[in-house]
Short mmCIF file of C-alpha atoms in Angstrom, two decimals:
data_model
loop_
_atom_site.label_atom_id
_atom_site.label_comp_id
_atom_site.label_asym_id
_atom_site.label_seq_id
_atom_site.Cartn_x
_atom_site.Cartn_y
_atom_site.Cartn_z
CA UNK A 1 32.54 10.11 -2.70
CA UNK A 2 34.06 13.22 -1.26
CA UNK A 3 35.22 15.26 -4.29
CA UNK A 4 38.49 17.09 -3.41
CA UNK A 5 39.35 20.54 -4.63
CA UNK A 6 40.84 20.82 -8.13
CA UNK A 7 38.61 18.19 -9.60
CA UNK A 8 35.71 20.55 -10.46
CA UNK A 9 36.02 23.96 -12.02
CA UNK A 10 35.25 26.89 -9.74
CA UNK A 11 32.18 27.73 -11.86
CA UNK A 12 30.78 24.27 -11.37
CA UNK A 13 31.41 24.60 -7.63
CA UNK A 14 29.61 27.93 -7.67
CA UNK A 15 26.61 26.50 -9.55
CA UNK A 16 26.40 23.51 -7.11
CA UNK A 17 26.78 25.80 -4.17
CA UNK A 18 23.96 28.01 -5.54
CA UNK A 19 21.77 24.93 -5.99
CA UNK A 20 22.22 24.07 -2.31
CA UNK A 21 21.07 27.48 -1.17
CA UNK A 22 17.31 27.12 -1.88
CA UNK A 23 17.47 23.56 -0.51
CA UNK A 24 19.05 24.74 2.72
CA UNK A 25 16.63 27.64 2.92
CA UNK A 26 13.65 25.46 2.66
CA UNK A 27 15.28 22.94 5.07
CA UNK A 28 15.78 25.62 7.64
CA UNK A 29 12.15 26.70 7.39
CA UNK A 30 10.81 23.13 7.55
CA UNK A 31 13.13 22.27 10.47
CA UNK A 32 12.09 25.34 12.38
CA UNK A 33 8.40 24.32 11.86
CA UNK A 34 8.77 20.67 12.81
CA UNK A 35 11.17 20.77 15.64
CA UNK A 36 9.84 23.61 17.73
CA UNK A 37 12.79 25.14 19.44
CA UNK A 38 14.49 21.82 19.70
CA UNK A 39 15.93 22.35 16.18
CA UNK A 40 19.39 23.49 17.08
CA UNK A 41 20.42 20.89 19.57
CA UNK A 42 18.82 18.09 17.53
CA UNK A 43 20.49 19.14 14.30
CA UNK A 44 23.76 19.52 16.11
CA UNK A 45 23.73 16.13 17.72
CA UNK A 46 22.51 14.80 14.31
CA UNK A 47 25.59 16.15 12.53
CA UNK A 48 27.89 14.95 15.26
CA UNK A 49 26.34 11.56 14.75
CA UNK A 50 26.67 11.71 10.95
CA UNK A 51 30.27 12.74 11.31
CA UNK A 52 31.07 9.99 13.74
CA UNK A 53 29.48 7.15 11.76
CA UNK A 54 31.40 8.13 8.63
CA UNK A 55 34.48 7.15 10.67
CA UNK A 56 33.23 3.65 11.43
CA UNK A 57 35.13 1.02 9.46
CA UNK A 58 32.83 -1.66 8.17
CA UNK A 59 34.49 -5.00 7.41
CA UNK A 60 33.68 -6.30 3.90
CA UNK A 61 34.48 -9.65 2.31
CA UNK A 62 38.04 -9.74 1.11
CA UNK A 63 39.60 -8.48 4.30
CA UNK A 64 39.31 -4.78 3.65
CA UNK A 65 37.01 -2.23 5.21
CA UNK A 66 34.62 0.46 3.84
CA UNK A 67 32.72 3.32 5.15
CA UNK A 68 29.02 4.14 5.23
CA UNK A 69 27.62 7.63 4.81
CA UNK A 70 24.40 7.07 6.79
CA UNK A 71 22.38 9.59 4.77
CA UNK A 72 19.24 7.47 4.57
CA UNK A 73 19.51 6.37 8.22
CA UNK A 74 19.63 10.05 9.19
CA UNK A 75 16.77 10.94 6.79
CA UNK A 76 14.58 8.28 8.42
CA UNK A 77 15.49 9.45 11.96
CA UNK A 78 15.42 13.30 11.45
CA UNK A 79 13.35 13.57 8.31
CA UNK A 80 14.97 14.48 4.94
CA UNK A 81 15.19 18.16 5.62
CA UNK A 82 16.75 17.70 8.94
CA UNK A 83 19.16 15.16 7.55
CA UNK A 84 20.09 17.69 4.83
CA UNK A 85 21.19 20.27 7.38
CA UNK A 86 23.00 17.81 9.63
CA UNK A 87 24.83 16.28 6.73
CA UNK A 88 25.92 19.61 5.26
CA UNK A 89 27.28 20.59 8.68
CA UNK A 90 29.08 17.28 8.94
CA UNK A 91 30.54 17.70 5.44
CA UNK A 92 31.58 21.21 6.26
CA UNK A 93 33.43 19.98 9.40
CA UNK A 94 35.12 17.20 7.36
CA UNK A 95 36.37 19.58 4.65
CA UNK A 96 37.39 22.43 6.87
CA UNK A 97 38.96 20.61 9.77
CA UNK A 98 40.16 17.39 8.27
CA UNK A 99 40.87 18.35 4.58
CA UNK A 100 38.40 15.60 3.61
CA UNK A 101 36.62 16.71 0.48
CA UNK A 102 37.23 20.17 -0.95
CA UNK A 103 36.21 23.54 0.43
CA UNK A 104 35.19 24.75 -2.95
CA UNK A 105 33.66 21.45 -3.77
CA UNK A 106 31.53 21.61 -0.63
CA UNK A 107 28.52 22.72 -2.67
CA UNK A 108 28.82 19.74 -4.93
CA UNK A 109 29.54 17.28 -2.10
CA UNK A 110 26.66 18.48 -0.06
CA UNK A 111 24.39 18.42 -3.10
CA UNK A 112 25.24 14.76 -3.64
CA UNK A 113 25.49 13.51 -0.14
CA UNK A 114 23.31 15.91 1.89
CA UNK A 115 20.54 16.43 -0.72
CA UNK A 116 20.37 13.68 -3.34
CA UNK A 117 21.20 10.77 -1.00
CA UNK A 118 18.83 11.49 1.94
CA UNK A 119 15.91 12.52 -0.35
CA UNK A 120 16.18 9.64 -2.68
CA UNK A 121 16.76 7.23 0.22
CA UNK A 122 13.84 8.59 2.21
CA UNK A 123 11.57 8.63 -0.91
CA UNK A 124 12.28 4.99 -1.61
CA UNK A 125 11.87 4.07 2.00
CA UNK A 126 8.47 5.80 2.23
CA UNK A 127 7.31 4.22 -0.98
CA UNK A 128 8.24 0.70 0.28
CA UNK A 129 6.52 1.38 3.55
CA UNK A 130 3.33 2.25 1.66
CA UNK A 131 3.67 -1.02 -0.17
CA UNK A 132 3.82 -2.77 3.28
CA UNK A 133 7.39 -3.87 3.03
CA UNK A 134 9.15 -4.37 6.33
CA UNK A 135 11.13 -1.53 7.89
CA UNK A 136 14.49 -3.36 7.70
CA UNK A 137 14.18 -4.21 4.03
CA UNK A 138 12.75 -0.76 3.13
CA UNK A 139 15.54 1.05 4.83
CA UNK A 140 18.24 -1.19 3.25
CA UNK A 141 16.77 -0.67 -0.29
CA UNK A 142 16.35 3.05 0.37
CA UNK A 143 19.93 3.36 1.49
CA UNK A 144 21.11 1.42 -1.60
CA UNK A 145 19.10 3.73 -3.90
CA UNK A 146 20.24 6.84 -1.98
CA UNK A 147 23.91 6.17 -2.18
CA UNK A 148 23.81 5.13 -5.81
CA UNK A 149 21.82 8.28 -6.79
CA UNK A 150 24.44 10.38 -5.03
CA UNK A 151 27.23 8.49 -6.83
CA UNK A 152 25.51 9.09 -10.10
CA UNK A 153 25.18 12.77 -9.43
CA UNK A 154 28.85 12.96 -8.52
CA UNK A 155 29.97 11.07 -11.58
CA UNK A 156 27.84 13.37 -13.79
CA UNK A 157 29.41 16.48 -12.23
CA UNK A 158 32.86 15.08 -12.76
CA UNK A 159 32.12 13.73 -16.23
CA UNK A 160 30.90 17.09 -17.42
CA UNK A 161 34.21 18.77 -16.60
CA UNK A 162 36.12 17.87 -19.83
CA UNK A 163 33.04 18.66 -22.00
CA UNK A 164 32.61 22.08 -20.51
CA UNK A 165 36.10 23.17 -19.62
CA UNK A 166 38.98 22.62 -22.01
CA UNK A 167 41.56 24.64 -23.88
CA UNK A 168 41.22 25.51 -27.54
CA UNK A 169 43.09 22.37 -28.54
CA UNK A 170 40.86 20.16 -26.40
CA UNK A 171 43.09 19.66 -23.36
CA UNK A 172 41.05 19.11 -20.25
CA UNK A 173 41.43 21.84 -17.63
CA UNK A 174 39.89 20.04 -14.68
CA UNK A 175 38.72 16.40 -14.25
CA UNK A 176 39.93 14.66 -17.47
CA UNK A 177 37.48 11.83 -17.90
CA UNK A 178 34.19 12.24 -19.81
CA UNK A 179 30.73 10.93 -18.89
CA UNK A 180 31.38 7.66 -20.72
CA UNK A 181 34.33 6.95 -18.42
CA UNK A 182 33.29 8.62 -15.07
CA UNK A 183 29.74 7.11 -14.82
CA UNK A 184 30.80 3.41 -15.29
CA UNK A 185 33.85 3.89 -12.99
CA UNK A 186 31.81 5.43 -10.17
CA UNK A 187 28.69 3.30 -10.58
CA UNK A 188 30.47 -0.09 -10.71
CA UNK A 189 32.08 0.64 -7.36
CA UNK A 190 28.86 1.91 -5.87
CA UNK A 191 26.34 -0.59 -7.28
CA UNK A 192 28.47 -3.38 -5.92
CA UNK A 193 30.54 -2.66 -2.81
CA UNK A 194 29.68 0.79 -1.45
CA UNK A 195 25.97 0.42 -2.17
CA UNK A 196 25.79 -2.98 -0.43
CA UNK A 197 27.79 -1.76 2.57
CA UNK A 198 25.42 1.21 3.00
CA UNK A 199 22.35 -1.06 2.56
CA UNK A 200 23.60 -3.67 4.99
CA UNK A 201 24.63 -1.16 7.66
CA UNK A 202 21.37 0.85 7.39
CA UNK A 203 19.19 -2.29 7.49
CA UNK A 204 21.13 -3.69 10.42
CA UNK A 205 20.91 -0.46 12.46
CA UNK A 206 17.14 -0.44 11.88
CA UNK A 207 17.03 -4.10 12.87
CA UNK A 208 19.02 -3.44 15.95
CA UNK A 209 16.72 -0.53 17.02
CA UNK A 210 13.64 -2.75 16.50
CA UNK A 211 15.19 -5.58 18.57
CA UNK A 212 16.17 -3.14 21.30
CA UNK A 213 12.65 -1.73 21.28
CA UNK A 214 13.84 1.70 20.38
CA UNK A 215 12.52 1.96 16.93
CA UNK A 216 10.17 4.80 17.90
CA UNK A 217 13.24 6.93 17.77
CA UNK A 218 13.30 6.61 14.01
CA UNK A 219 10.08 8.43 13.69
CA UNK A 220 10.04 10.59 16.80
CA UNK A 221 11.08 13.80 15.15
CA UNK A 222 9.28 13.42 11.92
CA UNK A 223 5.72 12.97 13.14
CA UNK A 224 4.71 16.39 11.89
CA UNK A 225 6.25 15.90 8.49
CA UNK A 226 3.99 12.92 8.09
CA UNK A 227 0.99 14.94 9.37
CA UNK A 228 0.54 12.78 12.48
CA UNK A 229 -0.10 13.88 15.99
CA UNK A 230 2.36 13.19 18.79
CA UNK B 1 43.34 -9.26 15.31
CA UNK B 2 40.11 -7.67 14.05
CA UNK B 3 41.39 -5.25 11.55
CA UNK B 4 38.39 -3.02 11.35
CA UNK B 5 38.39 -2.39 15.15
CA UNK B 6 42.00 -1.22 15.12
CA UNK B 7 41.49 0.87 12.04
CA UNK B 8 38.51 2.67 13.61
CA UNK B 9 40.24 3.20 16.91
CA UNK B 10 43.44 4.41 15.29
CA UNK B 11 41.58 6.79 12.98
CA UNK B 12 39.70 8.24 16.00
CA UNK B 13 42.94 8.64 17.83
CA UNK B 14 44.59 10.40 14.95
CA UNK B 15 41.61 12.78 14.91
CA UNK B 16 42.25 13.61 18.60
CA UNK B 17 45.88 14.02 17.77
CA UNK B 18 45.06 16.46 14.96
CA UNK B 19 42.95 18.52 17.36
CA UNK B 20 45.70 18.57 19.95
CA UNK B 21 48.45 19.36 17.41
CA UNK B 22 46.58 22.22 15.87
CA UNK B 23 46.08 23.72 19.26
CA UNK B 24 49.86 23.49 19.90
CA UNK B 25 50.86 24.90 16.62
CA UNK B 26 48.21 27.71 16.93
CA UNK B 27 49.93 29.24 19.89
CA UNK B 28 53.31 29.44 18.13
CA UNK B 29 54.60 32.77 16.91
CA UNK B 30 54.16 32.42 13.16
CA UNK B 31 52.91 34.28 10.10
CA UNK B 32 49.45 32.90 10.07
CA UNK B 33 49.07 33.07 13.78
CA UNK B 34 49.69 36.76 13.77
CA UNK B 35 46.73 37.43 11.57
CA UNK B 36 43.07 38.04 12.55
CA UNK B 37 41.20 34.74 12.18
CA UNK B 38 38.59 36.34 9.88
CA UNK B 39 41.37 37.59 7.58
CA UNK B 40 43.09 34.20 7.76
CA UNK B 41 39.88 32.34 6.79
CA UNK B 42 38.99 34.67 4.00
CA UNK B 43 42.43 34.94 2.52
CA UNK B 44 42.93 31.17 2.51
CA UNK B 45 39.61 30.70 0.82
CA UNK B 46 40.47 33.38 -1.76
CA UNK B 47 43.86 31.85 -2.43
CA UNK B 48 42.21 28.45 -3.03
CA UNK B 49 39.74 30.12 -5.45
CA UNK B 50 42.55 31.77 -7.36
CA UNK B 51 44.63 28.63 -7.64
CA UNK B 52 41.51 26.77 -8.97
CA UNK B 53 40.80 29.51 -11.52
CA UNK B 54 44.38 29.43 -12.84
CA UNK B 55 45.27 27.06 -15.71
CA UNK B 56 48.84 28.28 -16.18
CA UNK B 57 51.52 25.90 -14.97
CA UNK B 58 53.92 28.80 -14.19
CA UNK B 59 51.44 30.40 -11.78
CA UNK B 60 50.66 27.10 -10.19
CA UNK B 61 54.33 26.36 -9.73
CA UNK B 62 54.68 29.71 -8.14
CA UNK B 63 51.73 29.01 -5.84
CA UNK B 64 53.19 25.63 -4.75
CA UNK B 65 56.30 27.39 -3.68
CA UNK B 66 54.29 30.20 -2.06
CA UNK B 67 52.15 27.71 -0.14
CA UNK B 68 55.21 25.84 1.25
CA UNK B 69 56.78 29.21 2.14
CA UNK B 70 53.66 30.23 4.08
CA UNK B 71 53.74 26.88 5.82
CA UNK B 72 57.33 27.29 6.94
CA UNK B 73 56.69 30.81 8.09
CA UNK B 74 53.71 29.66 10.07
CA UNK B 75 55.87 27.09 11.89
CA UNK B 76 53.78 24.10 10.61
CA UNK B 77 55.68 20.86 11.10
CA UNK B 78 56.99 20.40 7.57
CA UNK B 79 57.40 16.72 7.46
CA UNK B 80 53.88 15.79 8.40
CA UNK B 81 52.44 18.63 6.44
CA UNK B 82 54.17 17.52 3.22
CA UNK B 83 53.28 13.94 3.87
CA UNK B 84 49.62 14.70 4.35
CA UNK B 85 49.30 17.04 1.41
CA UNK B 86 51.22 14.71 -0.91
CA UNK B 87 49.34 11.57 0.09
CA UNK B 88 46.11 13.03 -1.27
CA UNK B 89 47.29 15.33 -4.03
CA UNK B 90 50.03 13.18 -5.58
CA UNK B 91 49.28 9.58 -4.62
CA UNK B 92 45.50 9.51 -4.66
CA UNK B 93 45.05 12.02 -7.47
CA UNK B 94 48.07 10.60 -9.34
CA UNK B 95 46.52 7.09 -9.44
CA UNK B 96 43.21 8.56 -10.63
CA UNK B 97 45.03 10.39 -13.40
CA UNK B 98 47.24 7.54 -14.69
CA UNK B 99 44.83 6.38 -17.47
CA UNK B 100 44.35 9.95 -18.69
CA UNK B 101 47.98 10.12 -19.65
CA UNK B 102 47.68 7.53 -22.36
CA UNK B 103 46.53 7.96 -25.92
CA UNK B 104 43.96 5.05 -25.59
CA UNK B 105 41.83 7.29 -23.25
CA UNK B 106 42.36 10.57 -25.06
CA UNK B 107 44.26 10.83 -28.30
CA UNK B 108 46.99 13.46 -28.60
CA UNK B 109 50.58 14.13 -29.64
CA UNK B 110 52.99 11.46 -28.40
CA UNK B 111 55.47 12.38 -25.63
CA UNK B 112 56.86 9.01 -24.41
CA UNK B 113 56.28 5.70 -26.16
CA UNK B 114 55.49 2.77 -23.87
CA UNK B 115 54.59 0.23 -26.60
CA UNK B 116 54.08 0.38 -30.39
CA UNK B 117 50.59 1.84 -30.23
CA UNK B 118 50.62 2.97 -26.62
CA UNK B 119 52.14 6.33 -25.63
CA UNK B 120 51.81 9.13 -23.04
CA UNK B 121 50.33 12.17 -24.72
CA UNK B 122 51.72 15.62 -24.35
CA UNK B 123 48.42 17.18 -23.47
CA UNK B 124 47.63 14.37 -21.01
CA UNK B 125 50.93 14.91 -19.16
CA UNK B 126 50.40 18.74 -19.02
CA UNK B 127 46.83 18.37 -17.81
CA UNK B 128 47.82 15.83 -15.17
CA UNK B 129 50.66 17.99 -13.81
CA UNK B 130 48.53 21.05 -13.64
CA UNK B 131 45.85 19.05 -11.89
CA UNK B 132 48.26 17.68 -9.31
CA UNK B 133 49.68 21.13 -8.56
CA UNK B 134 46.21 22.58 -8.14
CA UNK B 135 45.21 19.84 -5.82
CA UNK B 136 48.49 20.34 -3.87
CA UNK B 137 48.00 24.01 -3.42
CA UNK B 138 44.28 23.77 -2.41
CA UNK B 139 45.00 21.10 0.15
CA UNK B 140 48.20 22.83 1.36
CA UNK B 141 46.40 26.03 2.18
CA UNK B 142 43.58 24.17 4.02
CA UNK B 143 46.19 22.34 6.17
CA UNK B 144 48.00 25.59 6.89
CA UNK B 145 44.68 27.05 8.05
CA UNK B 146 43.66 24.14 10.23
CA UNK B 147 47.13 23.59 11.73
CA UNK B 148 47.83 27.20 12.48
CA UNK B 149 44.39 28.10 13.95
CA UNK B 150 42.53 26.86 16.96
CA UNK B 151 39.37 25.22 15.73
CA UNK B 152 37.31 27.24 18.17
CA UNK B 153 38.68 30.39 16.60
CA UNK B 154 37.57 29.22 13.09
CA UNK B 155 34.11 28.55 14.51
CA UNK B 156 34.16 32.09 16.06
CA UNK B 157 35.04 33.56 12.67
CA UNK B 158 32.16 31.67 11.04
CA UNK B 159 29.79 33.26 13.54
CA UNK B 160 31.08 36.62 12.68
CA UNK B 161 30.15 36.06 9.00
CA UNK B 162 26.53 35.82 9.99
CA UNK B 163 25.66 32.36 8.69
CA UNK B 164 21.95 31.48 9.33
CA UNK B 165 21.57 30.74 12.95
CA UNK B 166 20.73 27.10 12.38
CA UNK B 167 24.06 26.64 10.71
CA UNK B 168 26.46 28.54 12.95
CA UNK B 169 24.82 27.30 16.17
CA UNK B 170 24.57 23.75 14.85
CA UNK B 171 28.19 23.87 13.74
CA UNK B 172 29.25 25.16 17.18
CA UNK B 173 27.38 22.62 19.21
CA UNK B 174 27.98 19.65 17.00
CA UNK B 175 31.72 20.32 17.04
CA UNK B 176 31.65 19.89 20.87
CA UNK B 177 29.76 16.66 20.65
CA UNK B 178 31.91 15.11 17.95
CA UNK B 179 34.63 14.88 20.58
CA UNK B 180 32.26 13.07 22.91
CA UNK B 181 30.92 10.72 20.28
CA UNK B 182 34.33 9.82 19.11
CA UNK B 183 35.30 9.03 22.59
CA UNK B 184 32.24 6.87 23.08
CA UNK B 185 32.87 5.06 19.79
CA UNK B 186 36.55 4.47 20.59
CA UNK B 187 35.50 2.94 23.99
CA UNK B 188 32.84 0.77 22.31
CA UNK B 189 35.33 -0.60 19.82
CA UNK B 190 38.04 -1.09 22.46
CA UNK B 191 35.63 -2.92 24.73
CA UNK B 192 34.78 -5.27 21.83
CA UNK B 193 38.45 -5.83 21.10
CA UNK B 194 39.20 -6.70 24.71
CA UNK B 195 36.37 -9.19 24.78
CA UNK B 196 37.12 -11.04 21.56
CA UNK B 197 39.49 -14.03 21.26
CA UNK B 198 40.53 -15.44 17.91
CA UNK B 199 38.83 -14.58 14.56
CA UNK B 200 35.22 -13.67 14.14
CA UNK B 201 33.05 -13.96 11.08
CA UNK B 202 32.52 -10.98 8.78
CA UNK B 203 28.82 -11.20 9.27
CA UNK B 204 29.12 -10.94 13.03
CA UNK B 205 31.54 -8.05 12.70
CA UNK B 206 29.12 -6.11 10.46
CA UNK B 207 26.40 -6.77 12.95
CA UNK B 208 28.63 -5.33 15.67
CA UNK B 209 29.32 -2.17 13.68
CA UNK B 210 25.66 -1.70 12.95
CA UNK B 211 24.62 -2.25 16.60
CA UNK B 212 27.24 0.27 17.74
CA UNK B 213 25.75 2.77 15.31
CA UNK B 214 22.23 2.05 16.51
CA UNK B 215 23.42 2.44 20.08
CA UNK B 216 25.09 5.73 19.27
CA UNK B 217 21.84 6.83 17.68
CA UNK B 218 19.87 6.03 20.80
CA UNK B 219 22.46 7.86 22.93
CA UNK B 220 22.36 10.91 20.63
CA UNK B 221 18.60 11.09 20.89
CA UNK B 222 18.80 11.00 24.64
CA UNK B 223 21.73 13.53 24.57
CA UNK B 224 19.87 15.99 22.38
CA UNK B 225 17.03 16.24 24.79
CA UNK B 226 19.46 16.56 27.68
CA UNK B 227 21.37 19.33 25.84
CA UNK B 228 18.07 21.08 25.04
CA UNK B 229 17.05 21.03 28.70
CA UNK B 230 20.48 22.31 29.67
CA UNK B 231 20.14 25.16 27.15
CA UNK B 232 16.71 25.99 28.49
CA UNK B 233 18.07 26.04 31.97
CA UNK B 234 20.59 28.66 30.84
CA UNK B 235 17.96 30.87 29.32
CA UNK B 236 17.75 29.60 25.69
CA UNK B 237 14.74 30.99 23.89
CA UNK B 238 15.52 30.08 20.30
CA UNK B 239 18.22 32.80 20.09
CA UNK B 240 21.89 31.88 20.02
CA UNK B 241 24.24 34.64 21.11
CA UNK B 242 28.03 34.64 21.23
CA UNK B 243 30.80 37.03 22.22
CA UNK B 244 33.35 38.14 19.55
CA UNK B 245 36.71 39.71 20.30
CA UNK B 246 38.30 40.04 16.96
CA UNK B 247 40.98 42.66 16.32
CA UNK B 248 42.10 43.88 12.96
CA UNK B 249 45.63 45.27 13.12
CA UNK B 250 48.57 46.35 11.00
CA UNK B 251 49.77 42.75 10.30
CA UNK B 252 46.45 42.03 8.64
CA UNK B 253 46.62 45.07 6.49
CA UNK B 254 50.20 44.24 5.38
CA UNK B 255 49.23 40.64 4.58
CA UNK B 256 46.24 41.71 2.56
CA UNK B 257 48.26 44.34 0.63
CA UNK B 258 51.07 41.87 0.04
CA UNK B 259 48.78 39.31 -1.47
CA UNK B 260 46.92 41.77 -3.62
CA UNK B 261 50.20 43.13 -5.00
CA UNK B 262 51.57 39.63 -5.47
CA UNK B 263 48.67 38.63 -7.69
CA UNK B 264 48.40 41.86 -9.51
CA UNK B 265 52.12 41.50 -10.34
CA UNK B 266 51.69 37.95 -11.71
CA UNK B 267 48.67 39.13 -13.58
CA UNK B 268 50.59 41.90 -15.31
CA UNK B 269 53.59 39.69 -16.04
CA UNK B 270 51.33 37.18 -17.77
CA UNK B 271 49.73 39.89 -19.84
CA UNK B 272 46.39 39.67 -18.08
CA UNK B 273 45.53 36.27 -19.47
CA UNK B 274 46.24 34.18 -16.37
CA UNK B 275 42.86 33.78 -14.69
CA UNK B 276 40.03 31.94 -16.38
#
């Protein structure tokens, strides 16, 4: 889902980047409030974790492998605001040091994967928790919803390119496929394989943590966000 | 043997190799290496913005040549550089663009007939080639930057640009721990590989991947409190200070002037209608 450079017009990149500024500003404030002074090391280790798990190859039926993003997992562990910062930093490292995902497209990529994905995932997770659904199932469904929302956002950004940016004779200047082509192409891949991988991995990690008796870890940092005492 | 284990271990190894390689190339005596890191970072970003704004194929062709030229002068190993840039910009992007060439996706004037009612359109072919060139130039400049600069230097330059503390400090610390986590992950996967005989079921493999992630999460939580205590022990009070030793010299000035005149010249040649 990492959009490379050249796919989006610079003005789209600028708009998406500008959209991330208030998100990150609020996130910085929230994180400063909730983490005391522990914010910097926790966020740093969080983004190192996010970066590393994106490199894990997950075997899928058919003999190939896929990757998980881990946005919802991180949102459950660090809270959605903390996850937003950690994921943005992880994406920045990926694009700047590995050429994975564009530098100009960083705003769009972080909007999709560091804002839409953790917030939708966390929202769905919290909703299911209120409905007394188990933690494993809630986190899996949350992750499925989160990754698909992010994919939808990415496909809309891409699909708008030929509508907004074309020459006088209708030739596309950037990504050439419209919404009617980009949305189904992205969503079929994510509703099936990528979404299920993300859901299975997130659910299994939560299952593992519960089994290992370490599930407190998932909520340790977010107690203040939920208005609870230590 | 288990494919996913090898893939993960290999991709981690190639990450380490990249880090090592960029350190080696960064100490060579090349064009990029002679510039101040801040100038390097900003000029690369600006070049990428310019190439993304341009929609003229002549300018993009010129920029492709220019980027290769800069790579050669910066003593970047050309073979691996070209391979890496091409694999994303031509192979990946090329596959994505194939349907857009045909009239069934977007009608246009015929260029090459494949079947009776199926042909490659002129506009599709022009769009696709511009797209690929743009992608090539963007990636190419990024690789030149990361290969010719020590990563620590790039992080230093970031600090200079006064990003909010939570970002620059987070970036700085997280970068150090990525190396550690990658090593831990690689060891976990290798340990698994050395213990397994024959084929295992997909379900069990997925469970292994998830438990290693869970385990890494437990370790990271432990590590973050350790790191925090270590920072406190060194006098951390919520402020993150660093030392900068950047120097702007004549090379930087020449480089900036050259680039400005280069683009002004192309701008004038194209009658001022190149960008946007």
